[in-house]
N, CA, C and O of each residue as an XYZ file, in Angstrom:
792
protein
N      74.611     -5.654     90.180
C      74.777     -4.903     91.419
C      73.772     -3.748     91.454
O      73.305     -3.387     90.374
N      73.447     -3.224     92.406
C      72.310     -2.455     92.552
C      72.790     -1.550     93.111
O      73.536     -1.638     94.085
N      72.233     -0.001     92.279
C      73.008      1.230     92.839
C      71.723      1.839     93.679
O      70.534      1.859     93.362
N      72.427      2.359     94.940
C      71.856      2.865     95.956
C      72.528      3.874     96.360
O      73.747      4.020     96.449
N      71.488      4.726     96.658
C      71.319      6.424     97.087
C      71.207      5.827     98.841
O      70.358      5.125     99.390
N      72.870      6.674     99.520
C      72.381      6.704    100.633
C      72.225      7.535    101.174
O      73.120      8.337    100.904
N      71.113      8.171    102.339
C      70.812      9.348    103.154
C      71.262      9.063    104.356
O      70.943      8.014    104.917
N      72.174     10.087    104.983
C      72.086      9.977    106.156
C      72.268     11.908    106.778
O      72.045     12.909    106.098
N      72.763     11.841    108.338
C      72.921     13.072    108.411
C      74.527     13.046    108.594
O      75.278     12.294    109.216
N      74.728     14.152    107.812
C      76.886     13.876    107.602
C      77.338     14.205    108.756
O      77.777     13.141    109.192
N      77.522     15.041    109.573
C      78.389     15.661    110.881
C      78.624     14.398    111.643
O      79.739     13.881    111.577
N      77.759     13.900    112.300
C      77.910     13.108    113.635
C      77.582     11.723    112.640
O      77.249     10.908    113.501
N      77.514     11.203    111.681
C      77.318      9.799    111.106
C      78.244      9.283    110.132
O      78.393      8.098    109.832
N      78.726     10.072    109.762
C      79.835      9.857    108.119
C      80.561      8.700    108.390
O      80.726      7.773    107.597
N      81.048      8.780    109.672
C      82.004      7.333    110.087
C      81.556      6.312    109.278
O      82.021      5.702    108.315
N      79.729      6.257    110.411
C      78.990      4.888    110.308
C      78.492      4.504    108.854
O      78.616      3.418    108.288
N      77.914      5.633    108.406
C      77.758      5.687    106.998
C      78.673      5.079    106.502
O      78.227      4.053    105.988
N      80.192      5.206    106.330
C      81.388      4.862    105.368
C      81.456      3.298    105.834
O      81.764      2.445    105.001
N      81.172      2.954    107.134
C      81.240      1.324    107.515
C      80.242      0.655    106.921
O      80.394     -0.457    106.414
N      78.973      1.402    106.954
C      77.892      0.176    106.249
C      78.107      0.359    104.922
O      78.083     -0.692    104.283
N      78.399      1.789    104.014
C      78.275      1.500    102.751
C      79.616      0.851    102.423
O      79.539      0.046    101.495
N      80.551      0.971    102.838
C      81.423     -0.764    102.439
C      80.978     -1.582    103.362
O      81.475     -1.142    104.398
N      80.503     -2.274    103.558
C      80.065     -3.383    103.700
C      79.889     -4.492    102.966
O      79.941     -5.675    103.302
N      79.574     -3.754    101.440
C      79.238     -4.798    100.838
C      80.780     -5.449     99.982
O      81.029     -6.490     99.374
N      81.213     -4.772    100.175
C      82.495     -5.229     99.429
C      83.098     -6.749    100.018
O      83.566     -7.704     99.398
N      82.809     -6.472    101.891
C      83.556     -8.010    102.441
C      82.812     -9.130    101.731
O      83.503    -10.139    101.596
N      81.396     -9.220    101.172
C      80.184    -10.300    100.966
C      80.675    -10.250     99.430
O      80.445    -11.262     98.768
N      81.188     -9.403     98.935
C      80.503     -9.313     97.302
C      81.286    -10.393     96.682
O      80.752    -10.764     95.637
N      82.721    -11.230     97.060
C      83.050    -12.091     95.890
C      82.225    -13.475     97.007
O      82.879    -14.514     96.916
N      81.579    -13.545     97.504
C      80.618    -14.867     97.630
C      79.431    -14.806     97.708
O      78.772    -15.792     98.034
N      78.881    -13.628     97.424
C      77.303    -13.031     96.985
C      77.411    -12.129     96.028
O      78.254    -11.234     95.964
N      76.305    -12.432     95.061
C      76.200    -11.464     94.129
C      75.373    -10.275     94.751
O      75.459     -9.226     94.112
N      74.802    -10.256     95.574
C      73.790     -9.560     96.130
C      74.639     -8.387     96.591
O      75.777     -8.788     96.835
N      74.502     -7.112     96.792
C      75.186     -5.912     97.163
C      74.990     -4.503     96.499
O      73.915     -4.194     95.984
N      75.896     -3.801     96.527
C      75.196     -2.468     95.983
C      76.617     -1.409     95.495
O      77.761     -1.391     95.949
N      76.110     -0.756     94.622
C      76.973      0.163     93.974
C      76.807      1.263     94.558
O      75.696      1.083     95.057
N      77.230      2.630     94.955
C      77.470      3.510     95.599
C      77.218      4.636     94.968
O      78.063      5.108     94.208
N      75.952      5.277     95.194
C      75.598      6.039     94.224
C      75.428      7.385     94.800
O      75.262      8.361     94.069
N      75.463      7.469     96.038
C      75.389      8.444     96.864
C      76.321     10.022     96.764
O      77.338     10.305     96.131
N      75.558     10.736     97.575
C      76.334     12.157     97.755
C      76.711     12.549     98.894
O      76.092     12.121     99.868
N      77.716     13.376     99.069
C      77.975     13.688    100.537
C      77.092     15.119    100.612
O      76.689     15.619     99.562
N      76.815     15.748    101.906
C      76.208     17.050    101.955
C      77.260     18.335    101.078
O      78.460     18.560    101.237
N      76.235     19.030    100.116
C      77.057     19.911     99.344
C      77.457     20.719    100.748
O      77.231     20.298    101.883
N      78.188     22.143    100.357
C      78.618     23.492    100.781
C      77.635     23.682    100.924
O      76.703     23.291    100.221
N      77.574     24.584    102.245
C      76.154     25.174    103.092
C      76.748     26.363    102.617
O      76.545     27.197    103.499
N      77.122     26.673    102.064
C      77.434     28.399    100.684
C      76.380     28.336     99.885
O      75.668     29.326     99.716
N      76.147     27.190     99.303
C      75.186     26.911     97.926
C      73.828     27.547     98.167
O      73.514     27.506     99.357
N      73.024     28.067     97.449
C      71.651     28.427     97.544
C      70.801     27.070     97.779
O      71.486     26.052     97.671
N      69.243     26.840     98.122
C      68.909     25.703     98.314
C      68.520     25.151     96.986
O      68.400     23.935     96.838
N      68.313     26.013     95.989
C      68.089     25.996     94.551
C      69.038     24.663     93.890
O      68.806     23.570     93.373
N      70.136     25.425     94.225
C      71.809     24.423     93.720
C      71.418     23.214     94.812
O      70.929     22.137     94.470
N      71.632     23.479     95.763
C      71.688     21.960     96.638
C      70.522     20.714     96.409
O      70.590     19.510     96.660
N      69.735     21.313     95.986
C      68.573     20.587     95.737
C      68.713     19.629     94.454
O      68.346     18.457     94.377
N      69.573     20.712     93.090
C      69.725     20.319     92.035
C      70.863     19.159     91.785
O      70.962     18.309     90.900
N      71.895     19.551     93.224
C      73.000     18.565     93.562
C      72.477     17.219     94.017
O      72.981     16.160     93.644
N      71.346     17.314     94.919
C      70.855     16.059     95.930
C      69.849     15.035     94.291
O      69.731     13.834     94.047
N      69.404     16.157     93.640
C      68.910     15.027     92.487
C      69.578     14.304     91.722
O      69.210     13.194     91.338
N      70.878     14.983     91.347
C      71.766     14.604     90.430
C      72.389     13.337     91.239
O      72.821     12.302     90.732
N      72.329     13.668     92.614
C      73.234     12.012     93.053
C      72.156     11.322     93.321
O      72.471     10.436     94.115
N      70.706     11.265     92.982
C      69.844     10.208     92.974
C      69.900      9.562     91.457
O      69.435      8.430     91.332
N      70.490     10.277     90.205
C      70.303      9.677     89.252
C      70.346      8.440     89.164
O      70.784      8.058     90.249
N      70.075      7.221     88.256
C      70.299      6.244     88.014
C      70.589      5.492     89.137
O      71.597      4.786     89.100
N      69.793      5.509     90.282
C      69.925      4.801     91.158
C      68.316      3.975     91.239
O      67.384      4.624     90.765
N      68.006      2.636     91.800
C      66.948      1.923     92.258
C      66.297      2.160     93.638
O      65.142      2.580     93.702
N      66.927      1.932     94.592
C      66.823      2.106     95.697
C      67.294      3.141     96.784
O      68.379      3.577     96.399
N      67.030      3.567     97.666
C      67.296      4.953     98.641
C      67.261      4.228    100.117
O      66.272      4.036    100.824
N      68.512      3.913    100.350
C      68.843      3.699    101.887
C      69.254      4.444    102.885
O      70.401      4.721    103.238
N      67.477      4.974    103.634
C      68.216      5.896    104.736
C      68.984      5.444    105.921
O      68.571      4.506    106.602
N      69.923      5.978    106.154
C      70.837      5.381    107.351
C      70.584      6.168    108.640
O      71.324      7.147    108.745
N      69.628      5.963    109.754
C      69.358      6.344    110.796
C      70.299      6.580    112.190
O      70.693      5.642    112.882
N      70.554      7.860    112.444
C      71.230      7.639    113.525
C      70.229      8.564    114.760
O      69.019      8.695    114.580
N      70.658      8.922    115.510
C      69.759      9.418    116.207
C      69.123     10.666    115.932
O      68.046     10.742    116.524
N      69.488     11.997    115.026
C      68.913     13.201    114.553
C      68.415     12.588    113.157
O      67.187     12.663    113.107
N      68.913     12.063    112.118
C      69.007     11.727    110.771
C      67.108     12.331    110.933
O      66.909     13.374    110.310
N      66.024     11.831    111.579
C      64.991     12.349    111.174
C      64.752     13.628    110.998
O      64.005     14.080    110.129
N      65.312     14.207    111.730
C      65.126     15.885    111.795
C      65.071     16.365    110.358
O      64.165     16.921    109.737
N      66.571     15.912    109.922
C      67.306     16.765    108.705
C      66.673     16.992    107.710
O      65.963     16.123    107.204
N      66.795     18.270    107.187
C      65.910     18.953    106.224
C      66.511     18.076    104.758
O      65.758     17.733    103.847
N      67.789     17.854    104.773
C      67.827     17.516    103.181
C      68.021     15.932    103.449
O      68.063     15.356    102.362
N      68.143     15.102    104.457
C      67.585     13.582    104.029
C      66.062     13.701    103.723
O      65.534     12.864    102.991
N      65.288     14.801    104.310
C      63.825     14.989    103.915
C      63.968     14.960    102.591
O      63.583     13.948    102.007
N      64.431     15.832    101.988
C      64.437     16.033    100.828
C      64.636     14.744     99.729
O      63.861     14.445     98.820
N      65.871     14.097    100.081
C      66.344     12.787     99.458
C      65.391     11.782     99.579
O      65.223     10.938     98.699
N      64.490     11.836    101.053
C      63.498     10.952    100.847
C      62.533     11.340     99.717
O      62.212     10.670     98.736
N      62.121     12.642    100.095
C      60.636     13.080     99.335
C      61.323     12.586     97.210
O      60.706     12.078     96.274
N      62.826     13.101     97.338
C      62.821     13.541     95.811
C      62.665     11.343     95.477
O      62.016     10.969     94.500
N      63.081     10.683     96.062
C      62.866      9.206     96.376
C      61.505      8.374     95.870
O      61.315      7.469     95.058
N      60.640      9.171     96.794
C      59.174      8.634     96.621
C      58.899      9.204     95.052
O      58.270      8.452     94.308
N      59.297     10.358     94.589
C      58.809     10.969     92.995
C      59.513     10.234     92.148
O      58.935      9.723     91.189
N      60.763     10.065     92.332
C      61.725      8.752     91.631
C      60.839      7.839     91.468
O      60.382      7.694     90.335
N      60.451      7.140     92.361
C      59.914      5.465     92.321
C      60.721      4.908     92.894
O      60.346      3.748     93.061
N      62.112      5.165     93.508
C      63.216      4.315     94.297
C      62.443      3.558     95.334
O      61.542      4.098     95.975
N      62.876      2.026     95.536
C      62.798      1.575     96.701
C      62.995      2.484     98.001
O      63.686      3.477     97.772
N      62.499      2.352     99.431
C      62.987      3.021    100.525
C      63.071      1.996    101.709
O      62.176      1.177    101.917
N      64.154      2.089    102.436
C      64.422      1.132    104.026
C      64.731      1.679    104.595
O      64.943      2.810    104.157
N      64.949      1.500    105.614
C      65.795      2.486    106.835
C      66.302      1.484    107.394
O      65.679      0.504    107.804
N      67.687      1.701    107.456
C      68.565      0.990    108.523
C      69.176      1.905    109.534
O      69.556      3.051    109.292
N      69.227      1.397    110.502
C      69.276      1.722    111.994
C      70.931      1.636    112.193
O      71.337      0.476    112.267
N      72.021      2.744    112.299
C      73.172      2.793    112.546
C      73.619      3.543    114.014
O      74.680      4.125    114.237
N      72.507      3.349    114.911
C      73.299      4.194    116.291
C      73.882      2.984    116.864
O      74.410      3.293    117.932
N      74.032      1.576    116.581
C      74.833      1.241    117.499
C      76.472      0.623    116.725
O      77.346     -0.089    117.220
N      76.379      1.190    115.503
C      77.766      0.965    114.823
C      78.431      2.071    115.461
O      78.032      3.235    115.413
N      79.685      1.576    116.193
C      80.973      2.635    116.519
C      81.365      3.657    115.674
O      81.544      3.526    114.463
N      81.509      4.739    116.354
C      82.440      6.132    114.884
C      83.818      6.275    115.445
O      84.322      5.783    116.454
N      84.189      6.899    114.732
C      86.330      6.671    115.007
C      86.225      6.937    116.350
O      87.085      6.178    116.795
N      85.847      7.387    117.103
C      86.028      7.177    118.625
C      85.469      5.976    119.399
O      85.053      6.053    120.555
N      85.495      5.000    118.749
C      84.776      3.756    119.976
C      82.856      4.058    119.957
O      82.114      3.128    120.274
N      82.307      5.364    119.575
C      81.440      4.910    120.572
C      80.559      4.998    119.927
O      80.733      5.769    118.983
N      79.034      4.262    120.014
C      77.358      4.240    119.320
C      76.741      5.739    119.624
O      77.123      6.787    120.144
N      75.657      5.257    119.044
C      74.742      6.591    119.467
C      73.365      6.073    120.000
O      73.094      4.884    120.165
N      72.508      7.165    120.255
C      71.321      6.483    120.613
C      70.603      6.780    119.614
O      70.742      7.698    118.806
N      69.204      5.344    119.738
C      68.184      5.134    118.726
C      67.353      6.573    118.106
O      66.728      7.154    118.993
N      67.293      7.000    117.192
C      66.123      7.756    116.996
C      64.966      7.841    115.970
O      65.250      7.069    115.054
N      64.273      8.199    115.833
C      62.977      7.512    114.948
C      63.971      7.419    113.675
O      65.115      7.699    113.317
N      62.492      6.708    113.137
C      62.561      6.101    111.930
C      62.233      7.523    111.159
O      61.363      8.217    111.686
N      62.948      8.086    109.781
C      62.717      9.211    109.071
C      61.658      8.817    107.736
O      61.172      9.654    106.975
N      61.474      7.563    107.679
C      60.031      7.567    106.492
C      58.788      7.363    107.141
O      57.704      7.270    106.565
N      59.070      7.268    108.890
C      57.594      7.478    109.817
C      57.509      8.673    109.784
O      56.326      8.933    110.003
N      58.222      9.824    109.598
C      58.604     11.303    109.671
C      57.994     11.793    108.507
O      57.766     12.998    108.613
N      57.606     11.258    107.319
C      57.143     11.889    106.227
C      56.090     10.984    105.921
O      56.295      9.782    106.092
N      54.771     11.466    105.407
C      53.709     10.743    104.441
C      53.219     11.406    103.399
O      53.539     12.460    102.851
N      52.443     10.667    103.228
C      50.827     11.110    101.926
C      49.616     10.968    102.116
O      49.041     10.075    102.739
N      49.005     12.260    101.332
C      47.638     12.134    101.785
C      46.885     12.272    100.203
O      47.411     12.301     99.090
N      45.565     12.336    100.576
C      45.020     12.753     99.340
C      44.460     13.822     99.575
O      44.068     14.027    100.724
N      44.248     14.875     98.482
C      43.390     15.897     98.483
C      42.341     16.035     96.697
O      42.596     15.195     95.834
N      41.795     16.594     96.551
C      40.698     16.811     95.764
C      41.757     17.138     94.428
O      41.641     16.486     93.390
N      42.849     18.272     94.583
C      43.725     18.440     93.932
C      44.916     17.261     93.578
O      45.794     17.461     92.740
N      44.788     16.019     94.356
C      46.011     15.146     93.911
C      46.152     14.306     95.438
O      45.423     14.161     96.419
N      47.762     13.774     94.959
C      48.250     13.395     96.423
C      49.618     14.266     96.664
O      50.193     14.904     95.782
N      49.909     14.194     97.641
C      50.849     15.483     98.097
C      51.886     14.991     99.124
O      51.502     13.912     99.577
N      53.178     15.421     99.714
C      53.400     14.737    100.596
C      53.679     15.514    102.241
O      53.580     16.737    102.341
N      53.945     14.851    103.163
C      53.731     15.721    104.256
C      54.706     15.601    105.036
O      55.448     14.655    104.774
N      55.014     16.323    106.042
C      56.186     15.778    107.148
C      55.913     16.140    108.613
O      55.162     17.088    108.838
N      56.483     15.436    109.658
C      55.922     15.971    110.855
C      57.214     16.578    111.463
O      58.379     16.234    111.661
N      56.207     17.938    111.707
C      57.218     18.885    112.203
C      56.262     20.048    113.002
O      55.215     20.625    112.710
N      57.391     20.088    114.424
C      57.091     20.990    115.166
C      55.774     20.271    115.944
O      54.819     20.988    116.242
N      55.755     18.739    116.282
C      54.581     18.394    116.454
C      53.316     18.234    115.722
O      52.244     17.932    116.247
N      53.469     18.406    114.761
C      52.530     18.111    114.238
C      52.218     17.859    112.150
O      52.891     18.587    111.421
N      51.648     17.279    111.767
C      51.835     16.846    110.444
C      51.855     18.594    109.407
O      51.544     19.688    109.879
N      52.111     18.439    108.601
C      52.120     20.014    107.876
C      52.633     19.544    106.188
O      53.051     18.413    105.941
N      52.552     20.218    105.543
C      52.488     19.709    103.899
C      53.950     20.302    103.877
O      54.473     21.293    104.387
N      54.566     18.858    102.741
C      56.300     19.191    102.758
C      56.399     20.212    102.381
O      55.543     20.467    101.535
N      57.110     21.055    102.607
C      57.795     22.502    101.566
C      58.299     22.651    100.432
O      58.048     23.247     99.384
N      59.400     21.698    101.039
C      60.406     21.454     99.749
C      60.291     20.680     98.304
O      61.090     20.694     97.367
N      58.776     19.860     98.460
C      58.282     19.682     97.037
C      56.893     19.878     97.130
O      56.267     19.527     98.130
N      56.513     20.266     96.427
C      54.654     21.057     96.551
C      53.792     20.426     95.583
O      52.622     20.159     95.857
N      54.441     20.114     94.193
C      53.176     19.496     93.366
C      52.839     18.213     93.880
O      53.492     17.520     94.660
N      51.473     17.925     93.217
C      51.589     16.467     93.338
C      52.124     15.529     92.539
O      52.841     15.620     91.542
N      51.577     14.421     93.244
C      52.321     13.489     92.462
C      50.952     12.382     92.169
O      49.978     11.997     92.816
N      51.654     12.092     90.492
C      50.578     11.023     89.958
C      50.418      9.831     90.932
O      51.196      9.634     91.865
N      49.556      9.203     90.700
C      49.165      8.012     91.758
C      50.311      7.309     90.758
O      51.453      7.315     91.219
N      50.119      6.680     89.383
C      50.548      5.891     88.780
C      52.309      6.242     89.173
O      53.152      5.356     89.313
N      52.511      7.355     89.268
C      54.285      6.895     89.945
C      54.563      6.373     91.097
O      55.723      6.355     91.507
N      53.650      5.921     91.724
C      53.818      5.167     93.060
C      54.004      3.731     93.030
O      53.525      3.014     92.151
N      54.703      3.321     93.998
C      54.961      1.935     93.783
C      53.800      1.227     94.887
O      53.207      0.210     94.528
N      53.605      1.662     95.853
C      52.435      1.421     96.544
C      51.531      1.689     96.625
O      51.421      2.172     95.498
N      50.423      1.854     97.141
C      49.343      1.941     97.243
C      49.113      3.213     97.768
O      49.640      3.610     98.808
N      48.090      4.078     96.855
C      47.925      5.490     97.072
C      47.016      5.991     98.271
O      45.811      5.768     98.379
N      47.901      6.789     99.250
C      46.329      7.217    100.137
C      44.996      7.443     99.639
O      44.908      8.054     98.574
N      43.553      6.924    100.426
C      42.443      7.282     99.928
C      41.859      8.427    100.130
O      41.250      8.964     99.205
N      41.937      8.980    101.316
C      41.645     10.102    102.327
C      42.346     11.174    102.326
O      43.268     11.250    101.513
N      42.068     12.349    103.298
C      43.037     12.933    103.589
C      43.930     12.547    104.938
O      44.978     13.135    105.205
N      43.558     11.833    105.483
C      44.434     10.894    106.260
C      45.732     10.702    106.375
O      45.961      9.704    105.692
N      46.799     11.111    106.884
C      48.048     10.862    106.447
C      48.770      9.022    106.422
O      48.834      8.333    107.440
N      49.097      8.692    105.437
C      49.866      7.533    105.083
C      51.796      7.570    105.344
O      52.636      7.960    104.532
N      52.049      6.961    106.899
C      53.526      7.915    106.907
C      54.118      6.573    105.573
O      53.290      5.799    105.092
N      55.306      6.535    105.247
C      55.806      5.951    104.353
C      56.564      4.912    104.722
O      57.074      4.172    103.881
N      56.756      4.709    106.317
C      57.183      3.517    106.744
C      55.767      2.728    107.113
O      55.841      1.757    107.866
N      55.020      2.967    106.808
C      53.519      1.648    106.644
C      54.098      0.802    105.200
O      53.593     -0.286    104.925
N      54.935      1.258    104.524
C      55.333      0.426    103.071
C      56.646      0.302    102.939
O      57.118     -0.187    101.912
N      57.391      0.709    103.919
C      58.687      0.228    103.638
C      59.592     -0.429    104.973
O      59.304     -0.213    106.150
N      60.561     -1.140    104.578
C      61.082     -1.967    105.599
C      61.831     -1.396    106.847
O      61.526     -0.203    106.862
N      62.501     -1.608    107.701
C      63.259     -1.104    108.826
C      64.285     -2.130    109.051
O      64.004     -3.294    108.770
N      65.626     -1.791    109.600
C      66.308     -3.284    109.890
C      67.489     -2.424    110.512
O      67.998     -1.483    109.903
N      67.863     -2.813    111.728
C      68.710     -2.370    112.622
C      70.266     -3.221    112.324
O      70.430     -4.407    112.611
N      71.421     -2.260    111.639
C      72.692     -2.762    111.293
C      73.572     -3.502    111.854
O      74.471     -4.021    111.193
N      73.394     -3.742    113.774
C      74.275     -4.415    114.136
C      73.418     -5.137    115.006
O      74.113     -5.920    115.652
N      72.244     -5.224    115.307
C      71.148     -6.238    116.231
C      70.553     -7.310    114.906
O      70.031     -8.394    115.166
N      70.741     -6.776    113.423
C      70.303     -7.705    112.131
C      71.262     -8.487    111.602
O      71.073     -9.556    111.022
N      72.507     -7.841    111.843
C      74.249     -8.764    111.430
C      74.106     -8.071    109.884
O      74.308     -8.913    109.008
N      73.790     -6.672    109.351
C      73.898     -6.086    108.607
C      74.995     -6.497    107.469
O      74.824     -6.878    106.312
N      75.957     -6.319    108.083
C      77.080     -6.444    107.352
C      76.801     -7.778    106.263
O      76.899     -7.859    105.039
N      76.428     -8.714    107.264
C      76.186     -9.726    106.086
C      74.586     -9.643    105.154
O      74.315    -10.055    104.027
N      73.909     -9.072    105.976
C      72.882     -8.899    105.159
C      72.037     -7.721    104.266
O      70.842     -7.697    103.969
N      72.822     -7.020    104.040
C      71.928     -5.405    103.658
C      72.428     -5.729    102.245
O      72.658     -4.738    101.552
N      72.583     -6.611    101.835
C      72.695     -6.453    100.208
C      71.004     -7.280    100.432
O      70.164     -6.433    100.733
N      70.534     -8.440    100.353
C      69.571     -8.935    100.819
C      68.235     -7.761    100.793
O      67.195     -7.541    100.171
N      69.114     -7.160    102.004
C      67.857     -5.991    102.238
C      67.285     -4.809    101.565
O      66.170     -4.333    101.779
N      68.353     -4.299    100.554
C      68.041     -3.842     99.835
C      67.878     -4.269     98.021
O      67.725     -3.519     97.056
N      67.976     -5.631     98.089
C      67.218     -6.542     97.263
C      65.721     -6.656     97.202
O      64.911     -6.647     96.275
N      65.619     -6.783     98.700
C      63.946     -6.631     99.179
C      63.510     -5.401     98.947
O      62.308     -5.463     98.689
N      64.132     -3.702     98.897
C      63.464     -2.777     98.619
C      62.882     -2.791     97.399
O      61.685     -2.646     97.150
N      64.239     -3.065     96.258
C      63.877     -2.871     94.941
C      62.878     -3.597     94.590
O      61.991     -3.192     93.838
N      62.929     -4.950     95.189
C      61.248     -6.044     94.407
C      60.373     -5.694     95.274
O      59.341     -6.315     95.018
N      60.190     -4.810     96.455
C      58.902     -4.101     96.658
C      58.618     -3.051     95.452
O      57.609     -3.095     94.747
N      59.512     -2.237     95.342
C      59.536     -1.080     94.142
C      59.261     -1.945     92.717
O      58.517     -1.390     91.908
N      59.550     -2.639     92.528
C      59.414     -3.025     91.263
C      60.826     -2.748     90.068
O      61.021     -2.768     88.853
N      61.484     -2.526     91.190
C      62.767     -1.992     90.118
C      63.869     -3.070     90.126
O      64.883     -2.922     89.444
């Protein structure tokens, strides 16, 4: 079974979140394919970003893969940024699945909103590769992690340029209830990890 880190944004998604990450339980005694639950919920907005940061790594431990769960803000959010960026330094697989049209305890979907690993890339600079995010209109170097990162921890292919590389040019997308999710996101995040190599 394959443990997966999921991101999403908690307030307005937790429902949908809690429906896809069981999901795999209805498939798992007639597929081996599925996933262990490795995830965190958002700490206390008390915590310094120091602690929260140190919290968001600790629930990436020992995980393969990082499934962001998209609902319509999920790109915005500063700490799925984070879960992505700390993701790409991991080596975790990355997908994005698309949850605005799974119902939350009230009956109702949400609407589409970008994809959050088109929201972040890499570039190269003279000093390394680095990663970036778009914000406020326009691309700007992440904050929240600053060194670089070795080429050799990448599972893909390293920007050449300073060019930005967003991170959905290398990773998959798959919409949860237009794909029949339920039956297939063990599958799909099968496909992250043997892109990753993990």
């Amino acid at each position: 079974m394959r443990r997966t880190f999921f991101s999403f944004h908690y307030a307005p998604d937790v429902w949908r979140a809690w429906n896809v990450r069981n999901s795999w339980v209805v498939q798992n005694e007639k597929n081996s394919e599925g996933f262990f639950d490795g995830s965190v919920f958002e700490a206390s907005q008390k915590e310094s970003d120091d602690v929260l940061k140190a919290f968001l790594r600790k629930g990436l431990e020992n995980t393969s893969v990082t499934c962001v769960l998209a609902g319509a803000s999920t790109w915005s959010r500063r700490w799925v940024r984070y879960e992505i960026a700390r993701s790409v330094v991991k080596g975790n697989g990355l997908l994005t699945v698309n949850i605005d049209g799974v119902k939350n305890d009230k009956g109702m979907s949400s609407i589409k909103g970008a994809n959050p690993l088109a929201q972040m890339a890499l570039y190269r600079t003279t000093s390394g590769i680095f990663l970036a995010e778009w914000k406020e209109g326009k691309w700007v170097k992440y904050a929240d992690y600053t060194l670089a990162i070795p080429e050799k921890d990448l599972w893909f292919d390293a920007p050449r340029t300073t060019n930005i590389v967003q991170l959905s040019t290398h990773c998959m997308s798959y919409d949860f209830v237009e794909q029949n999710g339920r039956t297939n996101i063990g599958s799909w995040i099968e496909t992250a990890a043997g892109l990753a190599g993990r």
